[in-house]
Amino acid sequence: MEQYNAINWNEIEDMVDKATYEKLTSQFWLSTRMPVSKDLSDWRSLPSIEKRLVERVFGGLTLLDTLQSRDGVQALRKNVRTELELDVLNNIQFMESEHARSYSSIFSTLNTPREITEIFQWTNSNELLQKKAKIINDIYKDGNHLEQKVASVFLESFLFYSGFYTPLYYLGKSQLINVAEVIKMILRDESVHGTYIGYKFKLGFNELSKTEQDKMQTWAYNLLYELYENEIKYTELLYDEIGWTEDVKLFLRYNANKALMNLGLSPLFPDHRDDVNPIVLNGLSTGTANQDFFSQVGNGYLMSIVEDMNDDDYDY
Ligand code: MN3
Ligand code: MN3
């Protein structure tokens, strides 16, 4: 009879798995605990073109998180190097569901049911969004395990940023700060995911022959170009009307370089952090108004309200 092995956390094959699991669980959060309704007056004061922008940006991000929570992690779990890698991926998969849910929490606070239906109709029929989902998902379906890791890192460390730009911009101007806090929780998770999956990529990449490495590298740069080209069109579609397109493109290139660094590959674009719009940089480095001294989890996260216990609690 084939032996089925129990997972033993006292015999760790790779400390990075354990450290990542602990990091991810320590930053656990739930979207329903974020006080987004405090942003309603900011929201009501936004011109309608800015409201439409925020809605579309969040629709697009929902699509990417849905893809990650389903096909993305599913693909990655088929080729793990260690037993604990599966436990890390379990955590990642659940948080991707929570990320996708968080945009719906934001919509349900800021938008009418009719508007919400329209946002999802737009998202599910937009050609550029569908194209990027297809490019990534085709690799999840048919790529080898290193290609799947590259696709995952590009999605998490690069493709999200055409959307993240908008809430970070508002946060930099102290607007929609609770909405932005949700996004910063997601961003913080994605940064751990990108680093971890990039690390697993590098381990596999280092085992390849020089010829195979060159081939893999060329493949990765070609994929990045293909995604970048589509991302440029998506950025123009979203931001031309409001006039932010060039700033967003620069932010994309800056993050594309970071995605490549996660994979141990050389940066492709000349753009640096100093070139990014200072309002967005301000948003990236800003906390929010809901500083909670007791919460290790995040700036705006509200701890659940706990009553003092009394004798009645012991009457069963
Ligand atoms: Mn996510
Ligand atoms: Mn992720």
PDB file of N, CA and C in Angstrom, residues 34-127:
ATOM      1  N   MET A  34     -12.650  46.757   7.003  1.00  0.00           N
ATOM      2  CA  MET A  34     -12.082  48.034   6.584  1.00  0.00           C
ATOM      3  C   MET A  34     -13.209  49.073   6.482  1.00  0.00           C
ATOM      4  N   PRO A  35     -13.048  50.224   7.134  1.00  0.00           N
ATOM      5  CA  PRO A  35     -14.146  51.206   7.224  1.00  0.00           C
ATOM      6  C   PRO A  35     -14.313  52.070   5.984  1.00  0.00           C
ATOM      7  N   VAL A  36     -14.595  51.410   4.853  1.00  0.00           N
ATOM      8  CA  VAL A  36     -14.674  52.113   3.569  1.00  0.00           C
ATOM      9  C   VAL A  36     -15.775  53.185   3.549  1.00  0.00           C
ATOM     10  N   SER A  37     -16.837  52.970   4.330  1.00  0.00           N
ATOM     11  CA  SER A  37     -17.952  53.933   4.283  1.00  0.00           C
ATOM     12  C   SER A  37     -17.527  55.333   4.758  1.00  0.00           C
ATOM     13  N   LYS A  38     -16.420  55.411   5.482  1.00  0.00           N
ATOM     14  CA  LYS A  38     -15.915  56.735   5.877  1.00  0.00           C
ATOM     15  C   LYS A  38     -15.500  57.579   4.672  1.00  0.00           C
ATOM     16  N   ASP A  39     -15.336  56.932   3.524  1.00  0.00           N
ATOM     17  CA  ASP A  39     -14.924  57.657   2.314  1.00  0.00           C
ATOM     18  C   ASP A  39     -16.103  58.150   1.481  1.00  0.00           C
ATOM     19  N   LEU A  40     -17.334  57.911   1.973  1.00  0.00           N
ATOM     20  CA  LEU A  40     -18.497  58.257   1.141  1.00  0.00           C
ATOM     21  C   LEU A  40     -18.572  59.746   0.778  1.00  0.00           C
ATOM     22  N   SER A  41     -18.183  60.609   1.701  1.00  0.00           N
ATOM     23  CA  SER A  41     -18.298  62.039   1.354  1.00  0.00           C
ATOM     24  C   SER A  41     -17.237  62.429   0.314  1.00  0.00           C
ATOM     25  N   ASP A  42     -16.025  61.848   0.437  1.00  0.00           N
ATOM     26  CA  ASP A  42     -15.011  62.055  -0.623  1.00  0.00           C
ATOM     27  C   ASP A  42     -15.560  61.578  -1.970  1.00  0.00           C
ATOM     28  N   TRP A  43     -16.147  60.392  -1.921  1.00  0.00           N
ATOM     29  CA  TRP A  43     -16.646  59.768  -3.156  1.00  0.00           C
ATOM     30  C   TRP A  43     -17.698  60.646  -3.823  1.00  0.00           C
ATOM     31  N   ARG A  44     -18.640  61.131  -3.011  1.00  0.00           N
ATOM     32  CA  ARG A  44     -19.740  61.941  -3.566  1.00  0.00           C
ATOM     33  C   ARG A  44     -19.220  63.233  -4.185  1.00  0.00           C
ATOM     34  N   SER A  45     -18.065  63.705  -3.697  1.00  0.00           N
ATOM     35  CA  SER A  45     -17.550  64.969  -4.233  1.00  0.00           C
ATOM     36  C   SER A  45     -16.719  64.778  -5.508  1.00  0.00           C
ATOM     37  N   LEU A  46     -16.438  63.521  -5.893  1.00  0.00           N
ATOM     38  CA  LEU A  46     -15.630  63.307  -7.108  1.00  0.00           C
ATOM     39  C   LEU A  46     -16.451  63.573  -8.369  1.00  0.00           C
ATOM     40  N   PRO A  47     -15.827  64.205  -9.376  1.00  0.00           N
ATOM     41  CA  PRO A  47     -16.511  64.343 -10.670  1.00  0.00           C
ATOM     42  C   PRO A  47     -16.787  62.963 -11.272  1.00  0.00           C
ATOM     43  N   SER A  48     -17.815  62.874 -12.115  1.00  0.00           N
ATOM     44  CA  SER A  48     -18.205  61.540 -12.570  1.00  0.00           C
ATOM     45  C   SER A  48     -17.129  60.849 -13.405  1.00  0.00           C
ATOM     46  N   ILE A  49     -16.267  61.599 -14.138  1.00  0.00           N
ATOM     47  CA  ILE A  49     -15.223  60.878 -14.892  1.00  0.00           C
ATOM     48  C   ILE A  49     -14.245  60.189 -13.930  1.00  0.00           C
ATOM     49  N   GLU A  50     -14.033  60.776 -12.769  1.00  0.00           N
ATOM     50  CA  GLU A  50     -13.125  60.147 -11.804  1.00  0.00           C
ATOM     51  C   GLU A  50     -13.786  58.933 -11.150  1.00  0.00           C
ATOM     52  N   LYS A  51     -15.087  59.037 -10.887  1.00  0.00           N
ATOM     53  CA  LYS A  51     -15.804  57.866 -10.356  1.00  0.00           C
ATOM     54  C   LYS A  51     -15.733  56.695 -11.336  1.00  0.00           C
ATOM     55  N   ARG A  52     -15.983  56.981 -12.620  1.00  0.00           N
ATOM     56  CA  ARG A  52     -15.940  55.902 -13.635  1.00  0.00           C
ATOM     57  C   ARG A  52     -14.541  55.276 -13.685  1.00  0.00           C
ATOM     58  N   LEU A  53     -13.506  56.125 -13.561  1.00  0.00           N
ATOM     59  CA  LEU A  53     -12.133  55.619 -13.577  1.00  0.00           C
ATOM     60  C   LEU A  53     -11.915  54.644 -12.409  1.00  0.00           C
ATOM     61  N   VAL A  54     -12.283  55.064 -11.217  1.00  0.00           N
ATOM     62  CA  VAL A  54     -12.092  54.214 -10.031  1.00  0.00           C
ATOM     63  C   VAL A  54     -12.836  52.889 -10.211  1.00  0.00           C
ATOM     64  N   GLU A  55     -14.064  52.966 -10.699  1.00  0.00           N
ATOM     65  CA  GLU A  55     -14.868  51.747 -10.872  1.00  0.00           C
ATOM     66  C   GLU A  55     -14.206  50.773 -11.855  1.00  0.00           C
ATOM     67  N   ARG A  56     -13.726  51.323 -12.980  1.00  0.00           N
ATOM     68  CA  ARG A  56     -13.129  50.450 -14.008  1.00  0.00           C
ATOM     69  C   ARG A  56     -11.816  49.846 -13.533  1.00  0.00           C
ATOM     70  N   VAL A  57     -11.033  50.689 -12.862  1.00  0.00           N
ATOM     71  CA  VAL A  57      -9.770  50.220 -12.300  1.00  0.00           C
ATOM     72  C   VAL A  57     -10.030  49.039 -11.347  1.00  0.00           C
ATOM     73  N   PHE A  58     -11.028  49.177 -10.487  1.00  0.00           N
ATOM     74  CA  PHE A  58     -11.315  48.113  -9.533  1.00  0.00           C
ATOM     75  C   PHE A  58     -11.955  46.896 -10.213  1.00  0.00           C
ATOM     76  N   GLY A  59     -12.715  47.136 -11.273  1.00  0.00           N
ATOM     77  CA  GLY A  59     -13.241  46.007 -12.053  1.00  0.00           C
ATOM     78  C   GLY A  59     -12.088  45.187 -12.622  1.00  0.00           C
ATOM     79  N   GLY A  60     -11.107  45.868 -13.201  1.00  0.00           N
ATOM     80  CA  GLY A  60      -9.935  45.195 -13.783  1.00  0.00           C
ATOM     81  C   GLY A  60      -9.144  44.433 -12.734  1.00  0.00           C
ATOM     82  N   LEU A  61      -8.982  45.037 -11.569  1.00  0.00           N
ATOM     83  CA  LEU A  61      -8.238  44.366 -10.493  1.00  0.00           C
ATOM     84  C   LEU A  61      -9.003  43.133  -9.991  1.00  0.00           C
ATOM     85  N   THR A  62     -10.316  43.237  -9.948  1.00  0.00           N
ATOM     86  CA  THR A  62     -11.120  42.073  -9.544  1.00  0.00           C
ATOM     87  C   THR A  62     -10.868  40.893 -10.486  1.00  0.00           C
ATOM     88  N   LEU A  63     -10.790  41.217 -11.789  1.00  0.00           N
ATOM     89  CA  LEU A  63     -10.573  40.140 -12.771  1.00  0.00           C
ATOM     90  C   LEU A  63      -9.233  39.446 -12.519  1.00  0.00           C
ATOM     91  N   LEU A  64      -8.183  40.237 -12.277  1.00  0.00           N
ATOM     92  CA  LEU A  64      -6.860  39.640 -12.050  1.00  0.00           C
ATOM     93  C   LEU A  64      -6.838  38.802 -10.763  1.00  0.00           C
ATOM     94  N   ASP A  65      -7.466  39.299  -9.706  1.00  0.00           N
ATOM     95  CA  ASP A  65      -7.481  38.527  -8.460  1.00  0.00           C
ATOM     96  C   ASP A  65      -8.333  37.265  -8.588  1.00  0.00           C
ATOM     97  N   THR A  66      -9.379  37.338  -9.390  1.00  0.00           N
ATOM     98  CA  THR A  66     -10.188  36.140  -9.630  1.00  0.00           C
ATOM     99  C   THR A  66      -9.340  35.082 -10.340  1.00  0.00           C
ATOM    100  N   LEU A  67      -8.624  35.520 -11.361  1.00  0.00           N
ATOM    101  CA  LEU A  67      -7.744  34.607 -12.102  1.00  0.00           C
ATOM    102  C   LEU A  67      -6.696  33.970 -11.179  1.00  0.00           C
ATOM    103  N   GLN A  68      -6.098  34.786 -10.320  1.00  0.00           N
ATOM    104  CA  GLN A  68      -5.082  34.265  -9.398  1.00  0.00           C
ATOM    105  C   GLN A  68      -5.685  33.268  -8.412  1.00  0.00           C
ATOM    106  N   SER A  69      -6.866  33.593  -7.883  1.00  0.00           N
ATOM    107  CA  SER A  69      -7.470  32.751  -6.849  1.00  0.00           C
ATOM    108  C   SER A  69      -7.921  31.408  -7.412  1.00  0.00           C
ATOM    109  N   ARG A  70      -8.077  31.331  -8.703  1.00  0.00           N
ATOM    110  CA  ARG A  70      -8.540  30.091  -9.320  1.00  0.00           C
ATOM    111  C   ARG A  70      -7.389  29.433 -10.094  1.00  0.00           C
ATOM    112  N   ASP A  71      -7.223  29.819 -11.346  1.00  0.00           N
ATOM    113  CA  ASP A  71      -6.242  29.132 -12.200  1.00  0.00           C
ATOM    114  C   ASP A  71      -4.795  29.376 -11.813  1.00  0.00           C
ATOM    115  N   GLY A  72      -4.492  30.571 -11.265  1.00  0.00           N
ATOM    116  CA  GLY A  72      -3.103  30.907 -10.939  1.00  0.00           C
ATOM    117  C   GLY A  72      -2.521  29.963  -9.907  1.00  0.00           C
ATOM    118  N   VAL A  73      -3.095  29.966  -8.722  1.00  0.00           N
ATOM    119  CA  VAL A  73      -2.542  29.138  -7.649  1.00  0.00           C
ATOM    120  C   VAL A  73      -2.701  27.653  -7.992  1.00  0.00           C
ATOM    121  N   GLN A  74      -3.796  27.327  -8.669  1.00  0.00           N
ATOM    122  CA  GLN A  74      -4.020  25.939  -9.084  1.00  0.00           C
ATOM    123  C   GLN A  74      -2.860  25.424  -9.943  1.00  0.00           C
ATOM    124  N   ALA A  75      -2.383  26.281 -10.850  1.00  0.00           N
ATOM    125  CA  ALA A  75      -1.258  25.891 -11.710  1.00  0.00           C
ATOM    126  C   ALA A  75       0.015  25.736 -10.870  1.00  0.00           C
ATOM    127  N   LEU A  76       0.245  26.689  -9.972  1.00  0.00           N
ATOM    128  CA  LEU A  76       1.499  26.676  -9.205  1.00  0.00           C
ATOM    129  C   LEU A  76       1.587  25.451  -8.299  1.00  0.00           C
ATOM    130  N   ARG A  77       0.466  24.992  -7.791  1.00  0.00           N
ATOM    131  CA  ARG A  77       0.524  23.892  -6.826  1.00  0.00           C
ATOM    132  C   ARG A  77       0.843  22.549  -7.465  1.00  0.00           C
ATOM    133  N   LYS A  78       0.805  22.490  -8.784  1.00  0.00           N
ATOM    134  CA  LYS A  78       1.131  21.222  -9.466  1.00  0.00           C
ATOM    135  C   LYS A  78       2.624  20.918  -9.479  1.00  0.00           C
ATOM    136  N   ASN A  79       3.440  21.941  -9.248  1.00  0.00           N
ATOM    137  CA  ASN A  79       4.894  21.728  -9.254  1.00  0.00           C
ATOM    138  C   ASN A  79       5.536  22.397  -8.060  1.00  0.00           C
ATOM    139  N   VAL A  80       5.477  21.753  -6.921  1.00  0.00           N
ATOM    140  CA  VAL A  80       6.127  22.331  -5.746  1.00  0.00           C
ATOM    141  C   VAL A  80       7.434  21.589  -5.481  1.00  0.00           C
ATOM    142  N   ARG A  81       8.391  22.313  -4.900  1.00  0.00           N
ATOM    143  CA  ARG A  81       9.693  21.710  -4.582  1.00  0.00           C
ATOM    144  C   ARG A  81       9.684  21.084  -3.197  1.00  0.00           C
ATOM    145  N   THR A  82       8.813  21.618  -2.319  1.00  0.00           N
ATOM    146  CA  THR A  82       8.778  21.152  -0.930  1.00  0.00           C
ATOM    147  C   THR A  82       7.324  20.946  -0.518  1.00  0.00           C
ATOM    148  N   GLU A  83       7.135  20.182   0.539  1.00  0.00           N
ATOM    149  CA  GLU A  83       5.782  19.957   1.060  1.00  0.00           C
ATOM    150  C   GLU A  83       5.157  21.261   1.561  1.00  0.00           C
ATOM    151  N   LEU A  84       5.951  22.058   2.284  1.00  0.00           N
ATOM    152  CA  LEU A  84       5.398  23.281   2.880  1.00  0.00           C
ATOM    153  C   LEU A  84       5.024  24.334   1.844  1.00  0.00           C
ATOM    154  N   GLU A  85       5.582  24.213   0.652  1.00  0.00           N
ATOM    155  CA  GLU A  85       5.216  25.159  -0.403  1.00  0.00           C
ATOM    156  C   GLU A  85       3.701  25.093  -0.638  1.00  0.00           C
ATOM    157  N   LEU A  86       3.135  23.910  -0.484  1.00  0.00           N
ATOM    158  CA  LEU A  86       1.684  23.753  -0.643  1.00  0.00           C
ATOM    159  C   LEU A  86       0.911  24.535   0.416  1.00  0.00           C
ATOM    160  N   ASP A  87       1.447  24.556   1.633  1.00  0.00           N
ATOM    161  CA  ASP A  87       0.764  25.286   2.702  1.00  0.00           C
ATOM    162  C   ASP A  87       0.828  26.788   2.460  1.00  0.00           C
ATOM    163  N   VAL A  88       1.966  27.238   1.949  1.00  0.00           N
ATOM    164  CA  VAL A  88       2.082  28.655   1.593  1.00  0.00           C
ATOM    165  C   VAL A  88       1.074  28.979   0.484  1.00  0.00           C
ATOM    166  N   LEU A  89       0.995  28.087  -0.509  1.00  0.00           N
ATOM    167  CA  LEU A  89       0.065  28.333  -1.624  1.00  0.00           C
ATOM    168  C   LEU A  89      -1.394  28.282  -1.162  1.00  0.00           C
ATOM    169  N   ASN A  90      -1.689  27.439  -0.178  1.00  0.00           N
ATOM    170  CA  ASN A  90      -3.051  27.427   0.392  1.00  0.00           C
ATOM    171  C   ASN A  90      -3.399  28.794   0.952  1.00  0.00           C
ATOM    172  N   ASN A  91      -2.450  29.368   1.680  1.00  0.00           N
ATOM    173  CA  ASN A  91      -2.672  30.693   2.258  1.00  0.00           C
ATOM    174  C   ASN A  91      -2.855  31.728   1.143  1.00  0.00           C
ATOM    175  N   ILE A  92      -1.968  31.669   0.157  1.00  0.00           N
ATOM    176  CA  ILE A  92      -2.042  32.634  -0.946  1.00  0.00           C
ATOM    177  C   ILE A  92      -3.395  32.526  -1.652  1.00  0.00           C
ATOM    178  N   GLN A  93      -3.822  31.288  -1.896  1.00  0.00           N
ATOM    179  CA  GLN A  93      -5.065  31.093  -2.646  1.00  0.00           C
ATOM    180  C   GLN A  93      -6.253  31.703  -1.900  1.00  0.00           C
ATOM    181  N   PHE A  94      -6.312  31.469  -0.601  1.00  0.00           N
ATOM    182  CA  PHE A  94      -7.408  32.039   0.179  1.00  0.00           C
ATOM    183  C   PHE A  94      -7.371  33.566   0.145  1.00  0.00           C
ATOM    184  N   MET A  95      -6.169  34.135   0.304  1.00  0.00           N
ATOM    185  CA  MET A  95      -6.091  35.605   0.306  1.00  0.00           C
ATOM    186  C   MET A  95      -6.465  36.192  -1.054  1.00  0.00           C
ATOM    187  N   GLU A  96      -6.182  35.455  -2.138  1.00  0.00           N
ATOM    188  CA  GLU A  96      -6.603  35.956  -3.466  1.00  0.00           C
ATOM    189  C   GLU A  96      -8.126  36.057  -3.524  1.00  0.00           C
ATOM    190  N   SER A  97      -8.816  35.103  -2.920  1.00  0.00           N
ATOM    191  CA  SER A  97     -10.284  35.190  -2.863  1.00  0.00           C
ATOM    192  C   SER A  97     -10.706  36.414  -2.077  1.00  0.00           C
ATOM    193  N   GLU A  98     -10.008  36.659  -0.972  1.00  0.00           N
ATOM    194  CA  GLU A  98     -10.338  37.818  -0.144  1.00  0.00           C
ATOM    195  C   GLU A  98     -10.062  39.121  -0.911  1.00  0.00           C
ATOM    196  N   HIS A  99      -8.969  39.146  -1.664  1.00  0.00           N
ATOM    197  CA  HIS A  99      -8.677  40.334  -2.478  1.00  0.00           C
ATOM    198  C   HIS A  99      -9.827  40.595  -3.460  1.00  0.00           C
ATOM    199  N   ALA A 100     -10.219  39.544  -4.168  1.00  0.00           N
ATOM    200  CA  ALA A 100     -11.292  39.718  -5.159  1.00  0.00           C
ATOM    201  C   ALA A 100     -12.567  40.197  -4.465  1.00  0.00           C
ATOM    202  N   ARG A 101     -12.839  39.635  -3.277  1.00  0.00           N
ATOM    203  CA  ARG A 101     -14.038  40.033  -2.541  1.00  0.00           C
ATOM    204  C   ARG A 101     -13.970  41.497  -2.090  1.00  0.00           C
ATOM    205  N   SER A 102     -12.762  41.975  -1.787  1.00  0.00           N
ATOM    206  CA  SER A 102     -12.652  43.317  -1.224  1.00  0.00           C
ATOM    207  C   SER A 102     -13.135  44.398  -2.201  1.00  0.00           C
ATOM    208  N   TYR A 103     -12.930  44.187  -3.504  1.00  0.00           N
ATOM    209  CA  TYR A 103     -13.426  45.187  -4.459  1.00  0.00           C
ATOM    210  C   TYR A 103     -14.952  45.208  -4.442  1.00  0.00           C
ATOM    211  N   SER A 104     -15.539  44.035  -4.281  1.00  0.00           N
ATOM    212  CA  SER A 104     -17.004  43.994  -4.197  1.00  0.00           C
ATOM    213  C   SER A 104     -17.502  44.691  -2.936  1.00  0.00           C
ATOM    214  N   SER A 105     -16.739  44.584  -1.829  1.00  0.00           N
ATOM    215  CA  SER A 105     -17.130  45.324  -0.615  1.00  0.00           C
ATOM    216  C   SER A 105     -17.080  46.823  -0.887  1.00  0.00           C
ATOM    217  N   ILE A 106     -16.043  47.253  -1.608  1.00  0.00           N
ATOM    218  CA  ILE A 106     -15.936  48.678  -1.944  1.00  0.00           C
ATOM    219  C   ILE A 106     -17.117  49.100  -2.826  1.00  0.00           C
ATOM    220  N   PHE A 107     -17.407  48.291  -3.854  1.00  0.00           N
ATOM    221  CA  PHE A 107     -18.530  48.619  -4.746  1.00  0.00           C
ATOM    222  C   PHE A 107     -19.835  48.697  -3.961  1.00  0.00           C
ATOM    223  N   SER A 108     -20.042  47.743  -3.059  1.00  0.00           N
ATOM    224  CA  SER A 108     -21.333  47.715  -2.362  1.00  0.00           C
ATOM    225  C   SER A 108     -21.474  48.924  -1.441  1.00  0.00           C
ATOM    226  N   THR A 109     -20.355  49.532  -1.054  1.00  0.00           N
ATOM    227  CA  THR A 109     -20.406  50.733  -0.223  1.00  0.00           C
ATOM    228  C   THR A 109     -20.603  52.000  -1.062  1.00  0.00           C
ATOM    229  N   LEU A 110     -19.921  52.056  -2.199  1.00  0.00           N
ATOM    230  CA  LEU A 110     -19.917  53.301  -2.972  1.00  0.00           C
ATOM    231  C   LEU A 110     -20.949  53.334  -4.101  1.00  0.00           C
ATOM    232  N   ASN A 111     -21.346  52.163  -4.591  1.00  0.00           N
ATOM    233  CA  ASN A 111     -22.146  52.129  -5.819  1.00  0.00           C
ATOM    234  C   ASN A 111     -23.543  51.551  -5.623  1.00  0.00           C
ATOM    235  N   THR A 112     -24.422  51.923  -6.555  1.00  0.00           N
ATOM    236  CA  THR A 112     -25.772  51.342  -6.569  1.00  0.00           C
ATOM    237  C   THR A 112     -25.704  49.961  -7.230  1.00  0.00           C
ATOM    238  N   PRO A 113     -26.693  49.098  -6.968  1.00  0.00           N
ATOM    239  CA  PRO A 113     -26.704  47.771  -7.608  1.00  0.00           C
ATOM    240  C   PRO A 113     -26.614  47.861  -9.135  1.00  0.00           C
ATOM    241  N   ARG A 114     -27.278  48.851  -9.692  1.00  0.00           N
ATOM    242  CA  ARG A 114     -27.250  49.004 -11.143  1.00  0.00           C
ATOM    243  C   ARG A 114     -25.831  49.349 -11.627  1.00  0.00           C
ATOM    244  N   GLU A 115     -25.172  50.253 -10.890  1.00  0.00           N
ATOM    245  CA  GLU A 115     -23.789  50.611 -11.249  1.00  0.00           C
ATOM    246  C   GLU A 115     -22.866  49.399 -11.133  1.00  0.00           C
ATOM    247  N   ILE A 116     -23.086  48.610 -10.103  1.00  0.00           N
ATOM    248  CA  ILE A 116     -22.237  47.424  -9.900  1.00  0.00           C
ATOM    249  C   ILE A 116     -22.387  46.461 -11.081  1.00  0.00           C
ATOM    250  N   THR A 117     -23.626  46.250 -11.516  1.00  0.00           N
ATOM    251  CA  THR A 117     -23.854  45.398 -12.685  1.00  0.00           C
ATOM    252  C   THR A 117     -23.098  45.936 -13.891  1.00  0.00           C
ATOM    253  N   GLU A 118     -23.135  47.254 -14.068  1.00  0.00           N
ATOM    254  CA  GLU A 118     -22.448  47.860 -15.222  1.00  0.00           C
ATOM    255  C   GLU A 118     -20.925  47.692 -15.134  1.00  0.00           C
ATOM    256  N   ILE A 119     -20.388  47.816 -13.912  1.00  0.00           N
ATOM    257  CA  ILE A 119     -18.938  47.650 -13.740  1.00  0.00           C
ATOM    258  C   ILE A 119     -18.521  46.250 -14.176  1.00  0.00           C
ATOM    259  N   PHE A 120     -19.269  45.253 -13.741  1.00  0.00           N
ATOM    260  CA  PHE A 120     -18.902  43.869 -14.097  1.00  0.00           C
ATOM    261  C   PHE A 120     -19.132  43.587 -15.583  1.00  0.00           C
ATOM    262  N   GLN A 121     -20.170  44.212 -16.145  1.00  0.00           N
ATOM    263  CA  GLN A 121     -20.368  44.039 -17.595  1.00  0.00           C
ATOM    264  C   GLN A 121     -19.189  44.627 -18.365  1.00  0.00           C
ATOM    265  N   TRP A 122     -18.746  45.793 -17.929  1.00  0.00           N
ATOM    266  CA  TRP A 122     -17.600  46.442 -18.588  1.00  0.00           C
ATOM    267  C   TRP A 122     -16.364  45.555 -18.469  1.00  0.00           C
ATOM    268  N   THR A 123     -16.103  45.088 -17.248  1.00  0.00           N
ATOM    269  CA  THR A 123     -14.906  44.281 -16.981  1.00  0.00           C
ATOM    270  C   THR A 123     -14.901  42.995 -17.815  1.00  0.00           C
ATOM    271  N   ASN A 124     -16.040  42.350 -17.842  1.00  0.00           N
ATOM    272  CA  ASN A 124     -16.094  41.034 -18.480  1.00  0.00           C
ATOM    273  C   ASN A 124     -16.155  41.114 -19.995  1.00  0.00           C
ATOM    274  N   SER A 125     -16.334  42.328 -20.540  1.00  0.00           N
ATOM    275  CA  SER A 125     -16.391  42.428 -21.994  1.00  0.00           C
ATOM    276  C   SER A 125     -15.274  43.312 -22.556  1.00  0.00           C
ATOM    277  N   ASN A 126     -14.473  43.924 -21.696  1.00  0.00           N
ATOM    278  CA  ASN A 126     -13.401  44.785 -22.208  1.00  0.00           C
ATOM    279  C   ASN A 126     -12.302  43.942 -22.866  1.00  0.00           C
ATOM    280  N   GLU A 127     -12.018  44.253 -24.126  1.00  0.00           N
ATOM    281  CA  GLU A 127     -11.096  43.411 -24.906  1.00  0.00           C
ATOM    282  C   GLU A 127      -9.679  43.373 -24.347  1.00  0.00           C
TER     283      GLU A 127
END
